[in-house]
Structures are given as C-alpha cells and as structure tokens.
mmCIF file of C-alpha atoms and ligand atoms in Angstrom:
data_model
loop_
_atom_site.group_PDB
_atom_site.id
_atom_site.type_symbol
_atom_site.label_atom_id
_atom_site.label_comp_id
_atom_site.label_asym_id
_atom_site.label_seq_id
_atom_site.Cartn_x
_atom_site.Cartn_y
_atom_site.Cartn_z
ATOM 1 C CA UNK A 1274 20.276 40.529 28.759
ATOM 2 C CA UNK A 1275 20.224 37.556 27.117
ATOM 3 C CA UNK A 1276 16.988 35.624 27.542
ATOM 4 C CA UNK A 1277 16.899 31.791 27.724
ATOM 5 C CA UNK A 1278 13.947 30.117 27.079
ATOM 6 C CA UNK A 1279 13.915 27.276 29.831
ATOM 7 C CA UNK A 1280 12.891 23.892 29.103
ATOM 8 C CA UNK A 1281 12.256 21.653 31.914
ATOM 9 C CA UNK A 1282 13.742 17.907 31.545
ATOM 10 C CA UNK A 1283 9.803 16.597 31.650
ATOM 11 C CA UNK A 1284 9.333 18.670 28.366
ATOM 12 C CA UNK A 1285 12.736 17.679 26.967
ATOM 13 C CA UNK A 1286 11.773 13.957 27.133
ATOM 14 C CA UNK A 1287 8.133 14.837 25.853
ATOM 15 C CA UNK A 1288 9.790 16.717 22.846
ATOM 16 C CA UNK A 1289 11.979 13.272 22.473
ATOM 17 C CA UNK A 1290 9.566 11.379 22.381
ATOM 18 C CA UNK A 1291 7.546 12.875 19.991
ATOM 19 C CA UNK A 1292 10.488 13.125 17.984
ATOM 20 C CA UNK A 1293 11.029 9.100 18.128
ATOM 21 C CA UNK A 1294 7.354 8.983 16.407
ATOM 22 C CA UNK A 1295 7.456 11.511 14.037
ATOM 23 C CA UNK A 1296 11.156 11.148 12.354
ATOM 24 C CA UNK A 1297 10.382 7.262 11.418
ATOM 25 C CA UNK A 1298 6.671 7.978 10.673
ATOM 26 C CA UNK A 1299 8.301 10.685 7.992
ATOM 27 C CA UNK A 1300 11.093 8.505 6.798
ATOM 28 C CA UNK A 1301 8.517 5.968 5.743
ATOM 29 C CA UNK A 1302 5.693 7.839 4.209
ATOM 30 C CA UNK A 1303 9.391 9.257 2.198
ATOM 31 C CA UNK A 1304 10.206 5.419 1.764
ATOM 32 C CA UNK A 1305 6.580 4.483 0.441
ATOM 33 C CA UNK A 1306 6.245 7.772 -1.960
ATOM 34 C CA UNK A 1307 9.564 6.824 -3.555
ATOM 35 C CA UNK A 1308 9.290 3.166 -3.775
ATOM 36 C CA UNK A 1309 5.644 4.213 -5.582
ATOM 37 C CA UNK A 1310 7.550 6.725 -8.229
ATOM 38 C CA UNK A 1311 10.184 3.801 -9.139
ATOM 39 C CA UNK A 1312 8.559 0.616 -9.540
ATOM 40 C CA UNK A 1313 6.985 -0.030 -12.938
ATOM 41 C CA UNK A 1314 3.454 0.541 -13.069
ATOM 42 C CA UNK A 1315 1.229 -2.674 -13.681
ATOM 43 C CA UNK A 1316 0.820 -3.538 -17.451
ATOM 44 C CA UNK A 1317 -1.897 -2.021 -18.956
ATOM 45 C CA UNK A 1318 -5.547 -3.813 -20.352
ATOM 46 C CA UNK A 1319 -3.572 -3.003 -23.798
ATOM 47 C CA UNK A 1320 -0.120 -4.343 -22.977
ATOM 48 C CA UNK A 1321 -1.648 -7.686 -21.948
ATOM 49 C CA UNK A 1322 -3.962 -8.028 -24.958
ATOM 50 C CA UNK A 1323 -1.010 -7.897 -27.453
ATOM 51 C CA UNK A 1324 1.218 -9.957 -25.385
ATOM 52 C CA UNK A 1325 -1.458 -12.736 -24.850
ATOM 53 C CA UNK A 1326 -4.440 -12.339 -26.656
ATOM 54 C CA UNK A 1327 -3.355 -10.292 -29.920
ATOM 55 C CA UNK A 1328 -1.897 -13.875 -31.909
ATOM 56 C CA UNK A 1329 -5.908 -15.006 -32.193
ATOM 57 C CA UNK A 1330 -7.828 -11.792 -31.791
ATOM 58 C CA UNK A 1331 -5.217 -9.864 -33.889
ATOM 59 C CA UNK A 1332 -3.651 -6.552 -32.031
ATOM 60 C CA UNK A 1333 -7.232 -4.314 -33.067
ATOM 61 C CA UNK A 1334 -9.108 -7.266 -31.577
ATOM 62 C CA UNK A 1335 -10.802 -7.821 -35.369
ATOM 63 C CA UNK A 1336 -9.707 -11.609 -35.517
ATOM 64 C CA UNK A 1337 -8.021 -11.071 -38.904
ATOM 65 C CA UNK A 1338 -5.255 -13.555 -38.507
ATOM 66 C CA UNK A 1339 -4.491 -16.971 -39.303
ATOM 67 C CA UNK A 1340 -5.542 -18.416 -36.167
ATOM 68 C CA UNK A 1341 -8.448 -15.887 -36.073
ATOM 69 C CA UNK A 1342 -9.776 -16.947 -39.125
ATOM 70 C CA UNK A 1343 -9.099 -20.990 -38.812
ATOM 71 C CA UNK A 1344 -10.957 -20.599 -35.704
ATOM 72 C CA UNK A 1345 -13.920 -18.057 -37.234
ATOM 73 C CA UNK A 1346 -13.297 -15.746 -34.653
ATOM 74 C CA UNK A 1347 -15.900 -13.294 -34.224
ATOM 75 C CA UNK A 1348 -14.589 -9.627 -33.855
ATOM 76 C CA UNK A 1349 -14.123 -8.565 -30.546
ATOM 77 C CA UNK A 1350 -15.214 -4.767 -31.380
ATOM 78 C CA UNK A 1351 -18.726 -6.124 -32.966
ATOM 79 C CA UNK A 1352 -21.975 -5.662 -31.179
ATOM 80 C CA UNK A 1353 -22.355 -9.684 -30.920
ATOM 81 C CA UNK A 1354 -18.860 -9.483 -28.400
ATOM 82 C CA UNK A 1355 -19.734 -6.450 -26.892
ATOM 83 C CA UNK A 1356 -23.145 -6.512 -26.295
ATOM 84 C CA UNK A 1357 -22.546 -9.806 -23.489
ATOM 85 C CA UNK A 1358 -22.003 -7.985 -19.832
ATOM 86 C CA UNK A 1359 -18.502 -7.590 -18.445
ATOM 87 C CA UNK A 1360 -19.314 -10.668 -16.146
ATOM 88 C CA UNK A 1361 -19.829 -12.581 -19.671
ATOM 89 C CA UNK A 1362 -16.931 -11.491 -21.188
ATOM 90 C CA UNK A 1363 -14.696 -12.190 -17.719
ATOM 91 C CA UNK A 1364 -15.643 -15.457 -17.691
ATOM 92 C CA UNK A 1365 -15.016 -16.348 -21.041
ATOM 93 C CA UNK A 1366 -11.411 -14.912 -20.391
ATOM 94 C CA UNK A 1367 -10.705 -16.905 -17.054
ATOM 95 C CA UNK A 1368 -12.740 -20.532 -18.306
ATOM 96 C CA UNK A 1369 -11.744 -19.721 -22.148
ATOM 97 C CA UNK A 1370 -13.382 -21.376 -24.609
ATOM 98 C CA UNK A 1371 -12.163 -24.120 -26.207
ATOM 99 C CA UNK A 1372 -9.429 -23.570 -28.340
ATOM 100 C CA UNK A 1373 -9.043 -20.406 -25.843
ATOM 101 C CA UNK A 1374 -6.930 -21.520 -23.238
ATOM 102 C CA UNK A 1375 -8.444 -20.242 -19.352
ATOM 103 C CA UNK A 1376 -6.455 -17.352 -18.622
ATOM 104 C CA UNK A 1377 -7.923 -17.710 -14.996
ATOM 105 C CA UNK A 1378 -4.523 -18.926 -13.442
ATOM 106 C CA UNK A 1379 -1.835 -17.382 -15.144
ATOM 107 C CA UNK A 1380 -3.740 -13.756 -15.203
ATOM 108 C CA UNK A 1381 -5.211 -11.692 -11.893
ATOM 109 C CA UNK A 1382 -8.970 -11.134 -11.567
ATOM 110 C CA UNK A 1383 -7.683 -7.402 -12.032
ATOM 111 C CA UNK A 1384 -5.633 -8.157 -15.349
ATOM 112 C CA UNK A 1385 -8.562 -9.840 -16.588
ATOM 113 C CA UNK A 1386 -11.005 -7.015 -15.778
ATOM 114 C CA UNK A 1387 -8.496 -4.420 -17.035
ATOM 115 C CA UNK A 1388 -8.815 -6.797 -20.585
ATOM 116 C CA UNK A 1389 -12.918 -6.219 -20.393
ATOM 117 C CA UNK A 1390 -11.958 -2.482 -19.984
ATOM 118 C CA UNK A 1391 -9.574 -2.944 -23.260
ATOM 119 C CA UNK A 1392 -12.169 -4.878 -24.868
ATOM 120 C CA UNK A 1393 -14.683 -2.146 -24.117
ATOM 121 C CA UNK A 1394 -12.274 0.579 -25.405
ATOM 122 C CA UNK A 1395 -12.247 -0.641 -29.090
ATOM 123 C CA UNK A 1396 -15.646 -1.051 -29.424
ATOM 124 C CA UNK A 1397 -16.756 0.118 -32.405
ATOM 125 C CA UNK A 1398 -18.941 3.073 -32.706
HETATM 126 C C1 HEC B 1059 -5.479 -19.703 -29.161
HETATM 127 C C2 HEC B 1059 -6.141 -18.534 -29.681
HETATM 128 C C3 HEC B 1059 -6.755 -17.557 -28.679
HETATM 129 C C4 HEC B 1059 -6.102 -16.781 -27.753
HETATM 130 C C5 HEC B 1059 -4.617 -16.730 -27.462
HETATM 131 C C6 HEC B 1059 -7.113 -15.998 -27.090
HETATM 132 N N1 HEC B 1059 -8.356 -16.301 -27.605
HETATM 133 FE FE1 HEC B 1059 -10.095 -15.423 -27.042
HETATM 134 N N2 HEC B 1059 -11.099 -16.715 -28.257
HETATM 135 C C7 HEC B 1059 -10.522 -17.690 -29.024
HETATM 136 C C8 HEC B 1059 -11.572 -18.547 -29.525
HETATM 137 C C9 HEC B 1059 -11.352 -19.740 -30.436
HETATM 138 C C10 HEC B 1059 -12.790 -18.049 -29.026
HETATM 139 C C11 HEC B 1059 -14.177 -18.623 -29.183
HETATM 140 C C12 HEC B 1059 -14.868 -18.124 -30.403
HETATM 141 C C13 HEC B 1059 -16.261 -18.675 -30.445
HETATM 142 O O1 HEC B 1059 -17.062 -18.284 -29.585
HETATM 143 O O2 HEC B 1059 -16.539 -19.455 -31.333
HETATM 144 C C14 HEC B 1059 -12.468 -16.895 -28.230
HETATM 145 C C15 HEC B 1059 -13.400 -16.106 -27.605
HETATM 146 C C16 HEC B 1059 -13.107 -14.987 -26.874
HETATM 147 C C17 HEC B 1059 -14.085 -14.080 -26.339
HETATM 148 C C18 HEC B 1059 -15.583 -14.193 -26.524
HETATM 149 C C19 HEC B 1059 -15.921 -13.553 -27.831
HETATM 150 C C20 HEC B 1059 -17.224 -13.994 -28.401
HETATM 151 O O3 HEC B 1059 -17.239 -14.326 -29.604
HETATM 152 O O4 HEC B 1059 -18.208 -13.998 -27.696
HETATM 153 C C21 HEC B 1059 -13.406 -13.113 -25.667
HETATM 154 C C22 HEC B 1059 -13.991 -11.917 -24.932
HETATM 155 C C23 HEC B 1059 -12.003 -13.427 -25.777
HETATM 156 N N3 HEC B 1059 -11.845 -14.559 -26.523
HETATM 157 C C24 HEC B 1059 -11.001 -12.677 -25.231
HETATM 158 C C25 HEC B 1059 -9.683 -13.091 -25.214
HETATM 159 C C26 HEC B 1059 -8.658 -12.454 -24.429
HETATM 160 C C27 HEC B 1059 -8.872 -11.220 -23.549
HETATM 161 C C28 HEC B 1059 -7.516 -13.146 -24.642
HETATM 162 C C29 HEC B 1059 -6.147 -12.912 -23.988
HETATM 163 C C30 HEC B 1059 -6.102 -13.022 -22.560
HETATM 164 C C31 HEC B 1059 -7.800 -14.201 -25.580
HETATM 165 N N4 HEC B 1059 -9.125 -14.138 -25.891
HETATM 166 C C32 HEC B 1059 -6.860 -15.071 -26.093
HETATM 167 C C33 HEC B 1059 -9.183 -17.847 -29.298
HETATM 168 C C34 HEC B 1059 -8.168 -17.255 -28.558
#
C-alpha cells in the first residue's frame, strides 16, 4: 500500500556527510557574494585624481591653476604627456618630480595604474 523508500544507515551517513560539505560550502559562496554587493567599490582613476592630483593638474588635468601655472605645468591631455609610455608616466607618479611629491607610498601600484588609465582617458583627440 504504502511504499517506503528504504534507506540503509550506510547511505544515511553518506547523505550526512555530504550534507556537512555542501551546507557551509553554500553559506559561504552566500557570505562572499554579499560581502562583494556591500562593500564600497575601490575609488576610481577619476576619484583619486581630484582628490590628490586635481590642486596642481587642475580637475581636466590642463594645469590651469595657481600652482599649475607657478610651476609651468605642462597639460596632462597634450601629446608631450601622453605620448611617454604608461611605464613613464607610472614612474613619474610613484618617484614624482620635484615639486611632485612620490605618490609611491601613500598610493597602490593599482591606484597609480588606474591614474595612467585616467590620464589616458582625457587625452585629447
Ligand atoms: C604639488 C603639485 C602637484 C601635485 C599634487 C601633483 N603633481 Fe604631477 N606634477 C607636478 C609637477 C611640478 C610636475 C613636473 C612638471 C615638469 O615636468 O616640469 C608634475 C608632473 C607630472 C606628470 C608628468 C607630466 C609631464 O609633463 O611629463 C604626471 C603624469 C603627473 N604629474 C601626474 C600626477 C598625478 C597622477 C598626481 C596625483 C597622484 C599628481 N601629478 C599630483 C605637480 C604636482
């Protein structure tokens, strides 16, 4: 009448023990998805530039401001800037160049090369 489908205790403990894997494998990958959603993502090439670079090289990067100009900064969207490689340009951000401070210790090698990709993006032309 009423058909039971028989488990045997070996297969009970197998079906445990997979059980013990797989419900605190999926709690973490849930754990790791949401703690990826919440946290704030890294600031961008652009955030950095106008919170560290912008008071010399002026938020466009043109160099029009007062420290820009007492220093004859050269544009940072002119061929002369862009046409040095990204290596050129990554080095000049982490040794600076006197009176650019080294940004080497207080930014990441990926903020910096996130600030080449900013440079790059406001090329002109
Ligand atoms: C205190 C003012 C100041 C700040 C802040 C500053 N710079 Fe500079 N930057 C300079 C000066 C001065 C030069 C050298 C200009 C020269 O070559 O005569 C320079 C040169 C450069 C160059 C080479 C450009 C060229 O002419 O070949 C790059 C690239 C550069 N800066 C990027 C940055 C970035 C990115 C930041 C922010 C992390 C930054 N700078 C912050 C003053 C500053």
């Amino acid at each position: 009448m009423n058909p039971q489908i028989e488990v045997s205790p070996t297969q009970r403990i197998r079906l445990l023990k997979q059980w013990l894997v797989f419900v605190p494998l999926l709690a973490f990958s849930a754990f790791v998805l949401m703690a990826n959603a919440f946290s704030a993502p890294p600031p961008s090439g652009a955030e950095t530039f106008k919170a560290k670079c912008s008071m010399c090289h002026g938020p466009d990067g043109a160099g029009a401001t007062p420290m820009g100009q007492k220093f004859k900064l050269r544009d940072l969207r002119s061929s002369d800037v862009q046409k040095q490689t990204d290596e050129q340009l990554t080095e000049v951000i982490a040794k600076g160049k006197p009176p650019m401070a080294a940004f080497g210790k207080s930014l990441s090698p990926g903020d910096i090369q996130q600030l080449v990709a900013y440079i790059r993006s406001i090329a002109k032309g």
